[in-house]
XYZ file of C-alpha atoms in Angstrom:
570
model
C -7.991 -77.999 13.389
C -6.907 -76.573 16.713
C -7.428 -73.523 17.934
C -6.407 -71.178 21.198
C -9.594 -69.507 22.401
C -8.611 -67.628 25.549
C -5.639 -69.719 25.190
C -7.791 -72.531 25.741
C -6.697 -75.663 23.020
C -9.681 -76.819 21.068
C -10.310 -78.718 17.982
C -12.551 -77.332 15.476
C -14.710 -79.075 13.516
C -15.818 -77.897 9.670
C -18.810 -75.411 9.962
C -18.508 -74.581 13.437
C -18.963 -71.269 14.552
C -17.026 -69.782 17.340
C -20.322 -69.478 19.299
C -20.453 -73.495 18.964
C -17.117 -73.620 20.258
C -17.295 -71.116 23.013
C -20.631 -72.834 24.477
C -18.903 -76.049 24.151
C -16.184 -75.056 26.430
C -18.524 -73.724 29.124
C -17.578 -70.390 28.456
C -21.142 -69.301 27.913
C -22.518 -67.128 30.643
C -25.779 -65.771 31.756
C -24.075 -62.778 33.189
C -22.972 -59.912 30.791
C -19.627 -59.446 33.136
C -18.728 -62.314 32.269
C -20.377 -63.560 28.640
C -18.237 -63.419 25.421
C -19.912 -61.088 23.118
C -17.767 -60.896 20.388
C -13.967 -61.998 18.848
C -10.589 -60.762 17.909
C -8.503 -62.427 15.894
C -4.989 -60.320 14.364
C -6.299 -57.449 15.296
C -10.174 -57.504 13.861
C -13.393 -57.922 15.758
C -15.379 -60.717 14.830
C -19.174 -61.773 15.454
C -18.963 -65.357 17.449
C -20.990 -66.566 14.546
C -17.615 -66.688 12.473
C -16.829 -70.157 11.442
C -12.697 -70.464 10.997
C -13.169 -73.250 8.667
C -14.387 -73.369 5.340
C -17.291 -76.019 4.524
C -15.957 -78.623 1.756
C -12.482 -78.440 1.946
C -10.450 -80.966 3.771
C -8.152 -79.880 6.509
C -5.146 -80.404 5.133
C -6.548 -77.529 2.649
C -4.624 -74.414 3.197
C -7.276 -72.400 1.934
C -9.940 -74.369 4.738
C -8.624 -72.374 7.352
C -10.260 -68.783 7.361
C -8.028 -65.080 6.641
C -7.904 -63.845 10.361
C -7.413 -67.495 11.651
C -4.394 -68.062 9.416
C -3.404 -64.221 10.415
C -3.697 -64.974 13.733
C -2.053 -68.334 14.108
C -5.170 -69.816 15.206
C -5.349 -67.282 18.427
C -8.629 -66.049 19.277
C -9.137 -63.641 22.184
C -13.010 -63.386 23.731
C -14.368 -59.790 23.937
C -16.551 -59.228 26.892
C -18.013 -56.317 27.966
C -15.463 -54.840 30.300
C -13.244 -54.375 26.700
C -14.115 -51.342 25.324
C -14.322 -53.269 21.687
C -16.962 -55.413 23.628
C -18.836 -52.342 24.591
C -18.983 -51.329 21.212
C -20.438 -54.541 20.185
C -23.463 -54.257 23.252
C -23.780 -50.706 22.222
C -24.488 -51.824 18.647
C -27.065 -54.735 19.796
C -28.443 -52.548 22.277
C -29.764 -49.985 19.590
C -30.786 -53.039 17.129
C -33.288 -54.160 19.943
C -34.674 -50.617 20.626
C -34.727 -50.196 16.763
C -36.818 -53.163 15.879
C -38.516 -52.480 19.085
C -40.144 -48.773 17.792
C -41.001 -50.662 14.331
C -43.000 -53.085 16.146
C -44.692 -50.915 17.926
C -44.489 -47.146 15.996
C -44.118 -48.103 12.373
C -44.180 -44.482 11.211
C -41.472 -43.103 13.504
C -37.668 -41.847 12.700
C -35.316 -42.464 15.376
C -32.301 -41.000 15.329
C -29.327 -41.689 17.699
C -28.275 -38.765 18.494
C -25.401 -38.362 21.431
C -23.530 -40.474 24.317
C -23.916 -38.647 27.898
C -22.593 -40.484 30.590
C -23.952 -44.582 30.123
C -27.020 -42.880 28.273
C -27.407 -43.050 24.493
C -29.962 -40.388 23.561
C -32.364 -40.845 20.762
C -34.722 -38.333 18.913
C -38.208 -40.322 18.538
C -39.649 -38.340 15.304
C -43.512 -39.274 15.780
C -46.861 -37.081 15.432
C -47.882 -37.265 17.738
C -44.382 -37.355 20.316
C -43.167 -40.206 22.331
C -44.537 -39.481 25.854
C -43.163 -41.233 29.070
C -46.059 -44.155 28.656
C -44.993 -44.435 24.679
C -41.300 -45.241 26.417
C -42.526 -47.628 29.428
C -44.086 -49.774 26.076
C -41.194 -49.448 24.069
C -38.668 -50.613 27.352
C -41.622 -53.593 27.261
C -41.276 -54.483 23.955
C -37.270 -54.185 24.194
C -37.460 -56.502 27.419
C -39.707 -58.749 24.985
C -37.232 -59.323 22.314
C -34.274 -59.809 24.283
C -36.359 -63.007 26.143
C -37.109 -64.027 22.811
C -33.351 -64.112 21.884
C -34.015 -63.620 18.229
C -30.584 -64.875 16.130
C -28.934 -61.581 14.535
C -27.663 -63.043 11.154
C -25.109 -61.156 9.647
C -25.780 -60.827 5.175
C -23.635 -59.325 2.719
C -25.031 -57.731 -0.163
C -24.331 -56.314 -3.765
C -24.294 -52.933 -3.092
C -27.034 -51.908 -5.440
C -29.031 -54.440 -3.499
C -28.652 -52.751 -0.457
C -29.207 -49.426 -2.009
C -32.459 -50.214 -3.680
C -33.598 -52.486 -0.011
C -32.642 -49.149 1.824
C -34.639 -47.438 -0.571
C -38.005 -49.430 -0.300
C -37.973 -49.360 3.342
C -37.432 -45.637 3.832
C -34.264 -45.307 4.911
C -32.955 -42.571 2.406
C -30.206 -41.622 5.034
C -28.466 -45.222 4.537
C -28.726 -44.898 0.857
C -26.736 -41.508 0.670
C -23.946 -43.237 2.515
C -24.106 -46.582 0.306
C -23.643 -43.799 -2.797
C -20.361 -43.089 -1.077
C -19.055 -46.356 -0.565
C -16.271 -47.645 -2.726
C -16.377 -51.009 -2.297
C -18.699 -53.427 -4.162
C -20.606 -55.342 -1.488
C -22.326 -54.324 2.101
C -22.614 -56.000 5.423
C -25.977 -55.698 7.033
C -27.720 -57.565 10.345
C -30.971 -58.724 9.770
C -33.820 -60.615 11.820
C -37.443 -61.122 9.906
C -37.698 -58.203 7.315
C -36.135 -55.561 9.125
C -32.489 -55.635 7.794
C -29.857 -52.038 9.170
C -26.606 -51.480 8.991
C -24.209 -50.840 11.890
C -20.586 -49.798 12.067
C -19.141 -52.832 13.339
C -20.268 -56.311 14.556
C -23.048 -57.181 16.943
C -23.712 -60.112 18.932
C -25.029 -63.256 17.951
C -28.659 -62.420 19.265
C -31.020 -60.045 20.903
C -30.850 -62.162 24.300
C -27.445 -60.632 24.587
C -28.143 -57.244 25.397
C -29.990 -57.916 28.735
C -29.412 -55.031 30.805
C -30.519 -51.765 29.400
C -32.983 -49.189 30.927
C -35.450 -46.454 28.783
C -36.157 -42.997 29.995
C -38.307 -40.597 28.827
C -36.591 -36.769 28.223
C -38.476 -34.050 25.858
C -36.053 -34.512 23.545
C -36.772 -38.497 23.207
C -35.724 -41.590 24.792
C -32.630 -42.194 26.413
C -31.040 -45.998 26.461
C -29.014 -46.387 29.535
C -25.934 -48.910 29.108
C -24.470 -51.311 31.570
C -22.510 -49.689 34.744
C -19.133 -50.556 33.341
C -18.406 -50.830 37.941
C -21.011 -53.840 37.411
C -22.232 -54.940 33.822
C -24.566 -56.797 35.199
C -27.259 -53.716 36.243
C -27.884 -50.484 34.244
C -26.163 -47.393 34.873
C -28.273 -45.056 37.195
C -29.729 -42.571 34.464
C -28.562 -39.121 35.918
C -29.534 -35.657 33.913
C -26.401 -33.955 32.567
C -27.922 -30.334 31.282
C -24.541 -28.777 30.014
C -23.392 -31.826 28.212
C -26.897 -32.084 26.997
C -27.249 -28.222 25.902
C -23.814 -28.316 24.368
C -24.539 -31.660 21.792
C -27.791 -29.685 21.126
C -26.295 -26.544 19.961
C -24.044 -28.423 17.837
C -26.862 -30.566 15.987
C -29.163 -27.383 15.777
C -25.418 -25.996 14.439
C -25.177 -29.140 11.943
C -29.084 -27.959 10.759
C -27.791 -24.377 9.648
C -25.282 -25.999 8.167
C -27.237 -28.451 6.441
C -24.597 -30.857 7.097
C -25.915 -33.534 9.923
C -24.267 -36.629 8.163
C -21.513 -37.706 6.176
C -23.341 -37.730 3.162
C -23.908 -34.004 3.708
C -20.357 -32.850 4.386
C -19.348 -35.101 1.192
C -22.067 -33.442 -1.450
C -20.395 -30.259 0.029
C -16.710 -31.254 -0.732
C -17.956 -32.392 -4.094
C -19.504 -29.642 -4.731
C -16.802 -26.998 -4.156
C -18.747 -26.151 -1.126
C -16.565 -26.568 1.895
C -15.171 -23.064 1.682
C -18.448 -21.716 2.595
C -19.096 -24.675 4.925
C -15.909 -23.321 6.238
C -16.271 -19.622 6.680
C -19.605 -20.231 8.409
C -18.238 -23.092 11.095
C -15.756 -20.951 12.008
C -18.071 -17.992 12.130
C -19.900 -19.892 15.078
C -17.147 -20.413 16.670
C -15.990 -16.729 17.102
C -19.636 -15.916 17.729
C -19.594 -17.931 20.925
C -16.338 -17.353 21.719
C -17.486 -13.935 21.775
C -20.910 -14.581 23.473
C -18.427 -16.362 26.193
C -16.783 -13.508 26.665
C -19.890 -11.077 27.211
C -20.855 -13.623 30.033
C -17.261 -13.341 31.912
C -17.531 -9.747 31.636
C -21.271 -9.473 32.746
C -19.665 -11.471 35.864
C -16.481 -9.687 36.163
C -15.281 -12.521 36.876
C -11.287 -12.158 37.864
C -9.998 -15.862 36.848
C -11.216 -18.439 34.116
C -10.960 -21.554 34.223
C -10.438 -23.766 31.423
C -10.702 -27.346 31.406
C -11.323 -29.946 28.673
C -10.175 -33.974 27.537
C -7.425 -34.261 25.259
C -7.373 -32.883 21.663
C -10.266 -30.271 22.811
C -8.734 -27.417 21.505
C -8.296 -25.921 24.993
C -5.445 -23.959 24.436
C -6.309 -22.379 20.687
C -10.109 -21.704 23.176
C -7.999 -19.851 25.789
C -5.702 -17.908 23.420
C -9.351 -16.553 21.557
C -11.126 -15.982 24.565
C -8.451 -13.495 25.442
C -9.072 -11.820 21.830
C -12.284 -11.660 22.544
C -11.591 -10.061 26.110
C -9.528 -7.838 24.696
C -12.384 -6.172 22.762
C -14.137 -5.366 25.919
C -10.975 -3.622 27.281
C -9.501 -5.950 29.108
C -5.835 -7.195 29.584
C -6.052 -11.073 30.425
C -3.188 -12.851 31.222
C -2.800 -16.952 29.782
C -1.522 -18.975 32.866
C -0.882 -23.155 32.679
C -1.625 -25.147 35.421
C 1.114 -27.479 33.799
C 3.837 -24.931 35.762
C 2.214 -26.191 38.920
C 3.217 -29.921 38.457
C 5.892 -30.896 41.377
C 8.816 -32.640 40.860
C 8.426 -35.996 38.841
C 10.671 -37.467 41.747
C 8.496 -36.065 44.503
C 4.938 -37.484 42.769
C 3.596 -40.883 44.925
C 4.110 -44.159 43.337
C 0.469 -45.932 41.999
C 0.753 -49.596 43.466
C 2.192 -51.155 39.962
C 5.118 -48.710 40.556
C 3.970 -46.359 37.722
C 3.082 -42.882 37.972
C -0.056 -41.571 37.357
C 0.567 -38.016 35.324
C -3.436 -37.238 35.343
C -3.717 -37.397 38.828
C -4.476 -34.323 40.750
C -1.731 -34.650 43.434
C 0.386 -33.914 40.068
C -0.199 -30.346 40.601
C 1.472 -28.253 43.900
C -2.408 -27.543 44.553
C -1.405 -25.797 47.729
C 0.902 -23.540 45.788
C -1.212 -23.170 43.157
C -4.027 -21.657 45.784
C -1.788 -19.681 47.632
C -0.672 -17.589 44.592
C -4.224 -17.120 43.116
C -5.090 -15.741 46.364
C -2.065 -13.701 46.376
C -2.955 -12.471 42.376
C -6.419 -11.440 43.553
C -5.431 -9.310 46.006
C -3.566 -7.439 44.160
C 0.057 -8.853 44.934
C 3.066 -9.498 43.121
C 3.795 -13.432 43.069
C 6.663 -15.048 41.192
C 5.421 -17.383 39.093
C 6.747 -21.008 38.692
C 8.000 -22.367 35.488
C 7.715 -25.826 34.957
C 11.038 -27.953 32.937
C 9.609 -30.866 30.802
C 13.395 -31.787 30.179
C 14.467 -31.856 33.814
C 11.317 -32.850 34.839
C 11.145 -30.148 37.833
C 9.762 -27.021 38.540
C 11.944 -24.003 38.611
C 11.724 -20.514 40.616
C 14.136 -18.359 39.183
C 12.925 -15.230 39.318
C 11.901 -14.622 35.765
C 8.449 -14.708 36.122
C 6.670 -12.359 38.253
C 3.212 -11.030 37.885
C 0.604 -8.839 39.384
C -2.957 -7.791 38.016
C -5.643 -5.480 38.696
C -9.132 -5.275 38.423
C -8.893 -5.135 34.575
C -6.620 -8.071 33.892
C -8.282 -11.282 34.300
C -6.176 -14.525 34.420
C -6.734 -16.910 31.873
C -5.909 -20.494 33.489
C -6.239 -23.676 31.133
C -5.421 -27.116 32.254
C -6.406 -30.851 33.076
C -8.055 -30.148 36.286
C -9.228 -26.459 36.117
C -12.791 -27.864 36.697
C -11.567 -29.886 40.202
C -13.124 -28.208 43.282
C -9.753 -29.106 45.213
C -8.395 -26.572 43.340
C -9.406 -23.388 44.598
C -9.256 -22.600 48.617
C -11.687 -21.430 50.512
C -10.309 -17.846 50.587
C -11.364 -17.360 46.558
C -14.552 -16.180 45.905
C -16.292 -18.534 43.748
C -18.532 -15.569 42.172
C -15.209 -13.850 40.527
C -14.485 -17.086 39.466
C -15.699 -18.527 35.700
C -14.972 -21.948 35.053
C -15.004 -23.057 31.101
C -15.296 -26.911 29.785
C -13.760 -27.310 26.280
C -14.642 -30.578 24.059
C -15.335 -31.472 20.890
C -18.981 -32.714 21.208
C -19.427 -34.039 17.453
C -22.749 -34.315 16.193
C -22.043 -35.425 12.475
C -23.690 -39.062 11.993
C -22.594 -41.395 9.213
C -26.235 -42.296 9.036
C -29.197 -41.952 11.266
C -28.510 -44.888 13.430
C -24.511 -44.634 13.424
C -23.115 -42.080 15.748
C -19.950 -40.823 15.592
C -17.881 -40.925 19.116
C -16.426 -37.589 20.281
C -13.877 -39.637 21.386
C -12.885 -40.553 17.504
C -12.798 -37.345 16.231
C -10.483 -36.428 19.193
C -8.344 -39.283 18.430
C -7.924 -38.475 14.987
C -6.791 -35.054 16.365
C -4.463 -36.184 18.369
C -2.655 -38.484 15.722
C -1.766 -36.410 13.472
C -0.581 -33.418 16.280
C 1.405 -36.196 17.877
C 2.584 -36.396 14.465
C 3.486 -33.093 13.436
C 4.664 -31.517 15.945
C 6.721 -34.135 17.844
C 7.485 -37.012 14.796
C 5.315 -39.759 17.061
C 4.083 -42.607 14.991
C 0.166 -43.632 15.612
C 1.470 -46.380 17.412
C 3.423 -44.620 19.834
C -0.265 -42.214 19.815
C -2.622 -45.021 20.449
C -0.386 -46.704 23.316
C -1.045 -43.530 25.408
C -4.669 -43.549 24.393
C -6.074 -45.764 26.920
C -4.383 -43.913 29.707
C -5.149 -40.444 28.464
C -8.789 -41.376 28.484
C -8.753 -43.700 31.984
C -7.494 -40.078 33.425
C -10.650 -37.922 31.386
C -12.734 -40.268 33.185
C -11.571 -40.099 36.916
C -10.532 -35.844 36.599
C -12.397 -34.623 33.389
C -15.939 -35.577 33.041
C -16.913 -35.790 36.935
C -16.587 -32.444 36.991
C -18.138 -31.220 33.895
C -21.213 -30.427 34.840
C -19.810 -28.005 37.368
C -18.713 -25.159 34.547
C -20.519 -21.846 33.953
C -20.389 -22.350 29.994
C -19.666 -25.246 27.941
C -17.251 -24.488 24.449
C -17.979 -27.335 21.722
C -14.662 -27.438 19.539
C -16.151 -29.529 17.281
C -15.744 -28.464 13.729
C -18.342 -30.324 11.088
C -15.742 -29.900 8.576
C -12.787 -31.510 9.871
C -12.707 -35.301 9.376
C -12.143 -34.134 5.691
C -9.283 -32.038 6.331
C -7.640 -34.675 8.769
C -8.078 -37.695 6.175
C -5.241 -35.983 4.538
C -3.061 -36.183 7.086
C -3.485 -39.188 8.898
C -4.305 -41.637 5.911
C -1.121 -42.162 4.985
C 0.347 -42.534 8.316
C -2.312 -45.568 8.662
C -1.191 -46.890 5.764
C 2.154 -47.674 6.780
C 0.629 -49.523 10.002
C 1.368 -53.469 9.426
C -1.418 -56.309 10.386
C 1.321 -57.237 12.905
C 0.922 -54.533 14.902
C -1.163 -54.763 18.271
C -3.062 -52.011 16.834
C -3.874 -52.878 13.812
C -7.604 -53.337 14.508
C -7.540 -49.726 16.302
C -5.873 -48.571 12.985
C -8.387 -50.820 10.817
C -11.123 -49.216 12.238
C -9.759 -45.341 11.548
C -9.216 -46.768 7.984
C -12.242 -47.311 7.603
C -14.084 -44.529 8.856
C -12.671 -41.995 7.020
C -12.959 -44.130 4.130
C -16.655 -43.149 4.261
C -15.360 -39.151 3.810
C -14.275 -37.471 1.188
C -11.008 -35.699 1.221
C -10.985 -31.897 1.023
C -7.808 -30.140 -0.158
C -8.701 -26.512 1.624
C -6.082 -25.584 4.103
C -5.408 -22.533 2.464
C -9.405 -21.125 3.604
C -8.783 -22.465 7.518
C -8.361 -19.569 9.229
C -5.083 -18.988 11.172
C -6.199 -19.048 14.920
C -8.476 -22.292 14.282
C -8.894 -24.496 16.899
C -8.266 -26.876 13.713
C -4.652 -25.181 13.697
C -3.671 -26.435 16.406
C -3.724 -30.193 15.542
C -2.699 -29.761 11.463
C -0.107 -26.839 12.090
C -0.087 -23.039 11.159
C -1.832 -21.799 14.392
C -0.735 -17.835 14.939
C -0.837 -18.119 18.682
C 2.172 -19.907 18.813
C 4.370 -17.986 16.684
């Protein structure tokens, strides 16, 4: 049978895997840049141990070519590691090596992967006594150890009261919760010797894969550095990120008062008929540091806030409560966009490809933008600019005009309120607060599967790209890789640089959102170029279970502003 790897015509013998294949063809590397990790085929991500032909039947069986190959016309694209699917797939191996490597060498510890930061993947090490650096140099040993040994990582399905009562014997009581909420009948797991885990998604065909990694030693555990996506080929540089840090810890030690850390957790809620409480007290948290937010600004007296935060943050439902909340202490803040500061779409440069690049700073009029801040904080009238999304240009008319005093601090949320180049030398940084909004999820579907921010975001953005402006996910998800290329060049540089962090996050809300995005995914066909994007949501939030509570979501949740009903906007 022929197939197209890389668009590379091959025949296929019976029984061969695409690793076979893919070595045969010299596409085999030493260098993770370059080496196939994984495979798509229609859509799905496929371990390279796949074999597209069925042992025992002759070719001229229809049924001896595989599902996905038939799906996919015999087409089969290599992931590598500069695909974000292919980073998903080291990411996975990655954390199978460190796994296996504490087992070998701690067999009483819990790990538990906690948070992404940057390239680092932090992991709680639960040991009496605690990991120390040394404990870390040994376990980066014993990683380095089974990686040379390039141990085969065999993919198993299993009955899914096997897997239960395996999960069971060996501990791992967090894996058997989620098994309890599974609906199907069977269970994928990765195994090498007796150590069998689950992960959410395919792996590589072996430990030798994951070859560049680093281990360092925090006092909250160990953190696993991934490959420099500028060079694959060395680790990232590990480089402390407090804020981030502090904010992902306030949400897990939130997730603890909660008692809901994992899926299982928010699910035994929802079945419960607790989620109303689970409610009330999420988004009592959230006014509480909104609140405590607020105290800090006016402990400043600081005159302007900044407010910047990736997509589907919640950054405007944050600034529109902040100025509640600054309201209590007297104040009169003004809400300002830094969207009325884009220039003309006509007058933005050209990117090299002839597009235009809508996150880039030189969007903004940052000279204008400067000037009248300036202006506003010494105490003079400015008109304001206003800017047209249907002509596409900014407008001065006169209808805007504004001037503050001591008392009315300017609220100012937008895509690069965290950039330095914003503010000119004549403001003084001290009356100045800057604010980073993002929803830093800390809700695992087990102990050793985190969930991204980044998906939780997503699934926010679907369904407001939805509701409010009748865009189909596909439409949603072709804007997706741009929207987050532009987080990473003017968002999270700058992060670090804020006075506060505000996590959005709410531990409730996949359950709410599965409502209104499931049946949008539904209607997406295998045909689609994102069906495996839309294949992967599915089954996610299969793993949650639905919760029919709208009616207890309060009406200036940042939850609002995604599924509708938000009072600021009335």
């Amino acid at each position: 049978m022929e197939l197209f790897i890389d668009n590379i015509p091959v025949e296929v013998q019976e029984g061969e895997s695409l690793l076979d294949v893919v070595r045969r063809l010299g596409l085999d590397t030493d260098e993770l840049a370059t080496r196939p990790l994984a495979a798509q085929l229609a859509g799905e991500t496929f371990t390279l141990r796949y074999v597209p032909i069925r042992v025992g039947r002759s070719e001229n069986d229809p049924r001896a070519k595989r599902r996905a190959v038939r799906a996919a016309k015999g087409r089969v694209t290599l992931l590598r590691y500069g695909d974000p699917r292919g980073q998903r797939v080291y990411e996975r191996t990655m954390l199978f090596v460190f796994l296996l490597a504490v087992r070998n060498l701690y067999p009483e510890a819990k790990v538990h992967v906690d948070y992404a930061v940057g390239q680092g993947v932090y992991c709680s090490v639960r040991r009496i006594p605690a990991i120390t650096a040394e404990d870390t140099a040994k376990l980066e040993a014993e990683c380095r150890r089974i990686v040379k040994a390039d141990y085969p990582l065999e993919r198993q399905r299993l009955d899914i009261e096997d897997a239960i009562d395996r999960f069971a014997e060996d501990g791992q009581t967090d894996k058997v919760r989620l098994l309890e909420w599974r609906t199907f009948p069977y269970f994928d797991v990765y195994a090498y010797g007796d150590y069998e885990d689950y992960f959410y998604g395919e792996m590589a065909p072996s430990t030798g894969y994951a070859s560049v990694f680093s281990l360092h030693h925090t006092a909250d555990g160990v953190v696993l550095m991934r490959p420099d996506p500028a060079d694959p080929n060395r680790a990232a540089v590990f480089s402390p990120q407090p804020l981030l840090s502090s904010g992902f810890r306030k949400s897990a030690d939130w997730g603890e008062l909660m008692h809901c850390s994992v899926v299982a957790d928010l699910n035994d809620l929802v079945r419960d008929g607790k989620i109303r409480q689970l409610i009330r007290v999420n988004e009592a948290l959230h006014e509480k540091e909104y609140a405590r937010i607020a105290d800090e600004i006016v402990e400043r007296d600081a005159r302007a806030i900044l407010i910047a935060g990736p997509s589907s943050s919640g950054k405007t439902t944050s600034a529109n409560r902040l100025c509640t909340q600054l309201r209590v202490h007297g104040k009169s803040p003004v809400l300002l966009s830094l969207d009325d500061y884009y220039i003309d779409r006509d007058k933005i440069p050209l990117e090299p490809d002839g597009t235009i690049d809508l996150e880039h700073i030189r969007t903004i009029d940052v000279a204008l933008f400067g000037e009248q801040l300036t202006a506003l904080l010494n105490g003079e009238t400015v008109e304001l600019p206003r800017f047209d999304f249907l002509k596409q240009r900014r407008v001065m008319d006169g209808s805007r005009t504004l001037r503050i005093d001591e008392n009315t601090p300017l609220v100012i949320e937008g895509l690069h309120g965290l950039n330095p180049a914003l503010l000119p030398p004549s403001v003084d940084r001290d009356r100045i607060f800057r604010l980073y909004v993002s929803a830093l999820t800390t809700l695992n579907l087990d102990d050793h599967n985190r969930i991204q921010t980044t998906e939780i975001r997503l699934l926010r953005r679907i369904v407001r790209d939805y509701e409010t402006r009748g865009a189909s996910i596909e439409h949603t998800l072709s804007m997706w890789g741009s929207v987050r290329r532009g987080e990473e060049r003017w968002i999270f540089p700058y992060q670090e640089q804020a006075d506060a962090i505000f996590n959005s996050a709410l531990v409730y809300e996949p359950a709410v959102l599965k409502k209104h995005i499931f049946p949008l995914l539904m209607n997406v066909r295998p045909d689609s170029p994102y069906y495996e994007e839309v294949h992967s949501i599915v089954k996610f939030l299969n793993y949650f279970l639905e919760a029919n509570v709208e009616d207890e979501i309060p009406p200036t949740s940042v939850l609002r502003e995604f599924i509708g009903g938000n009072t600021f906007y009335r």
